[in-house]
Amino acid sequence: MNSDNKLSSKDQVLNCFDDAGMLKRFKALPNDEQKEIITPILSQPNESRLEQKIMDVVKRLS
């Protein structure tokens, strides 16, 4: 992790999905769709935007 505590790897994002109980649903998506979800999350400039993206995905999957 880098100094501002920003999620920086796909594994960390997947852990967030797991904590939200959404990992199984995420893993059920086709690989290209998973990539379309993960890439914009990891490209967020700061933690609050990143968390918002993750929350949006969790809401979409629930």
mmCIF file with all atom_site columns, C-alpha atoms in Angstrom:
data_model
loop_
_atom_site.group_PDB
_atom_site.id
_atom_site.type_symbol
_atom_site.label_atom_id
_atom_site.label_alt_id
_atom_site.label_comp_id
_atom_site.label_asym_id
_atom_site.label_entity_id
_atom_site.label_seq_id
_atom_site.pdbx_PDB_ins_code
_atom_site.Cartn_x
_atom_site.Cartn_y
_atom_site.Cartn_z
_atom_site.occupancy
_atom_site.B_iso_or_equiv
_atom_site.pdbx_formal_charge
_atom_site.auth_seq_id
_atom_site.auth_comp_id
_atom_site.auth_asym_id
_atom_site.auth_atom_id
_atom_site.pdbx_PDB_model_num
ATOM 1  C CA . MET A 1 1  ? 0.000   0.000   0.000   1.00 0.00 ? 1  MET A CA 1
ATOM 2  C CA . ASN A 1 2  ? 1.152   3.473   -0.655  1.00 0.00 ? 2  ASN A CA 1
ATOM 3  C CA . SER A 1 3  ? 1.343   6.259   1.891   1.00 0.00 ? 3  SER A CA 1
ATOM 4  C CA . ASP A 1 4  ? -2.142  7.714   1.437   1.00 0.00 ? 4  ASP A CA 1
ATOM 5  C CA . ASN A 1 5  ? -3.700  4.320   2.187   1.00 0.00 ? 5  ASN A CA 1
ATOM 6  C CA . LYS A 1 6  ? -5.253  4.106   -1.282  1.00 0.00 ? 6  LYS A CA 1
ATOM 7  C CA . LEU A 1 7  ? -6.169  0.670   -2.543  1.00 0.00 ? 7  LEU A CA 1
ATOM 8  C CA . SER A 1 8  ? -3.627  -0.122  -5.188  1.00 0.00 ? 8  SER A CA 1
ATOM 9  C CA . SER A 1 9  ? -4.198  -3.707  -6.214  1.00 0.00 ? 9  SER A CA 1
ATOM 10 C CA . LYS A 1 10 ? -6.966  -5.840  -7.594  1.00 0.00 ? 10 LYS A CA 1
ATOM 11 C CA . ASP A 1 11 ? -6.641  -8.150  -4.563  1.00 0.00 ? 11 ASP A CA 1
ATOM 12 C CA . GLN A 1 12 ? -7.398  -5.286  -2.195  1.00 0.00 ? 12 GLN A CA 1
ATOM 13 C CA . VAL A 1 13 ? -10.495 -4.361  -4.203  1.00 0.00 ? 13 VAL A CA 1
ATOM 14 C CA . LEU A 1 14 ? -11.614 -7.997  -4.207  1.00 0.00 ? 14 LEU A CA 1
ATOM 15 C CA . ASN A 1 15 ? -11.184 -8.029  -0.424  1.00 0.00 ? 15 ASN A CA 1
ATOM 16 C CA . CYS A 1 16 ? -13.580 -5.077  -0.230  1.00 0.00 ? 16 CYS A CA 1
ATOM 17 C CA . PHE A 1 17 ? -16.098 -6.964  -2.357  1.00 0.00 ? 17 PHE A CA 1
ATOM 18 C CA . ASP A 1 18 ? -15.625 -9.980  -0.093  1.00 0.00 ? 18 ASP A CA 1
ATOM 19 C CA . ASP A 1 19 ? -16.212 -7.848  3.030   1.00 0.00 ? 19 ASP A CA 1
ATOM 20 C CA . ALA A 1 20 ? -19.426 -6.593  1.431   1.00 0.00 ? 20 ALA A CA 1
ATOM 21 C CA . GLY A 1 21 ? -20.510 -10.160 0.665   1.00 0.00 ? 21 GLY A CA 1
ATOM 22 C CA . MET A 1 22 ? -20.336 -9.521  -3.073  1.00 0.00 ? 22 MET A CA 1
ATOM 23 C CA . LEU A 1 23 ? -17.223 -11.438 -4.099  1.00 0.00 ? 23 LEU A CA 1
ATOM 24 C CA . LYS A 1 24 ? -19.130 -14.503 -5.269  1.00 0.00 ? 24 LYS A CA 1
ATOM 25 C CA . ARG A 1 25 ? -21.388 -12.369 -7.468  1.00 0.00 ? 25 ARG A CA 1
ATOM 26 C CA . PHE A 1 26 ? -18.414 -10.453 -8.825  1.00 0.00 ? 26 PHE A CA 1
ATOM 27 C CA . LYS A 1 27 ? -16.543 -13.670 -9.624  1.00 0.00 ? 27 LYS A CA 1
ATOM 28 C CA . ALA A 1 28 ? -19.636 -14.939 -11.476 1.00 0.00 ? 28 ALA A CA 1
ATOM 29 C CA . LEU A 1 29 ? -19.318 -12.080 -13.984 1.00 0.00 ? 29 LEU A CA 1
ATOM 30 C CA . PRO A 1 30 ? -17.461 -12.656 -17.246 1.00 0.00 ? 30 PRO A CA 1
ATOM 31 C CA . ASN A 1 31 ? -13.755 -11.757 -17.068 1.00 0.00 ? 31 ASN A CA 1
ATOM 32 C CA . ASP A 1 32 ? -14.094 -8.781  -19.390 1.00 0.00 ? 32 ASP A CA 1
ATOM 33 C CA . GLU A 1 33 ? -16.876 -7.366  -17.226 1.00 0.00 ? 33 GLU A CA 1
ATOM 34 C CA . GLN A 1 34 ? -14.768 -7.880  -14.097 1.00 0.00 ? 34 GLN A CA 1
ATOM 35 C CA . LYS A 1 35 ? -11.972 -5.941  -15.776 1.00 0.00 ? 35 LYS A CA 1
ATOM 36 C CA . GLU A 1 36 ? -14.396 -3.140  -16.742 1.00 0.00 ? 36 GLU A CA 1
ATOM 37 C CA . ILE A 1 37 ? -15.295 -2.840  -13.051 1.00 0.00 ? 37 ILE A CA 1
ATOM 38 C CA . ILE A 1 38 ? -11.804 -3.131  -11.537 1.00 0.00 ? 38 ILE A CA 1
ATOM 39 C CA . THR A 1 39 ? -9.891  -0.839  -13.910 1.00 0.00 ? 39 THR A CA 1
ATOM 40 C CA . PRO A 1 40 ? -11.850 2.372   -13.176 1.00 0.00 ? 40 PRO A CA 1
ATOM 41 C CA . ILE A 1 41 ? -11.738 1.631   -9.434  1.00 0.00 ? 41 ILE A CA 1
ATOM 42 C CA . LEU A 1 42 ? -7.954  1.356   -9.453  1.00 0.00 ? 42 LEU A CA 1
ATOM 43 C CA . SER A 1 43 ? -7.590  4.510   -11.544 1.00 0.00 ? 43 SER A CA 1
ATOM 44 C CA . GLN A 1 44 ? -9.319  6.780   -9.018  1.00 0.00 ? 44 GLN A CA 1
ATOM 45 C CA . PRO A 1 45 ? -7.129  9.664   -7.847  1.00 0.00 ? 45 PRO A CA 1
ATOM 46 C CA . ASN A 1 46 ? -7.972  9.511   -4.158  1.00 0.00 ? 46 ASN A CA 1
ATOM 47 C CA . GLU A 1 47 ? -9.399  7.251   -1.492  1.00 0.00 ? 47 GLU A CA 1
ATOM 48 C CA . SER A 1 48 ? -12.828 8.872   -1.209  1.00 0.00 ? 48 SER A CA 1
ATOM 49 C CA . ARG A 1 49 ? -13.483 8.584   -4.960  1.00 0.00 ? 49 ARG A CA 1
ATOM 50 C CA . LEU A 1 50 ? -12.182 5.031   -4.875  1.00 0.00 ? 50 LEU A CA 1
ATOM 51 C CA . GLU A 1 51 ? -14.489 4.092   -1.993  1.00 0.00 ? 51 GLU A CA 1
ATOM 52 C CA . GLN A 1 52 ? -17.409 5.663   -3.865  1.00 0.00 ? 52 GLN A CA 1
ATOM 53 C CA . LYS A 1 53 ? -16.640 3.549   -6.942  1.00 0.00 ? 53 LYS A CA 1
ATOM 54 C CA . ILE A 1 54 ? -16.492 0.404   -4.822  1.00 0.00 ? 54 ILE A CA 1
ATOM 55 C CA . MET A 1 55 ? -19.798 1.288   -3.160  1.00 0.00 ? 55 MET A CA 1
ATOM 56 C CA . ASP A 1 56 ? -21.392 1.873   -6.576  1.00 0.00 ? 56 ASP A CA 1
ATOM 57 C CA . VAL A 1 57 ? -20.286 -1.584  -7.699  1.00 0.00 ? 57 VAL A CA 1
ATOM 58 C CA . VAL A 1 58 ? -21.502 -3.206  -4.467  1.00 0.00 ? 58 VAL A CA 1
ATOM 59 C CA . LYS A 1 59 ? -24.912 -1.558  -4.928  1.00 0.00 ? 59 LYS A CA 1
ATOM 60 C CA . ARG A 1 60 ? -25.031 -2.681  -8.550  1.00 0.00 ? 60 ARG A CA 1
ATOM 61 C CA . LEU A 1 61 ? -24.209 -6.264  -7.645  1.00 0.00 ? 61 LEU A CA 1
ATOM 62 C CA . SER A 1 62 ? -26.623 -6.481  -4.722  1.00 0.00 ? 62 SER A CA 1
#
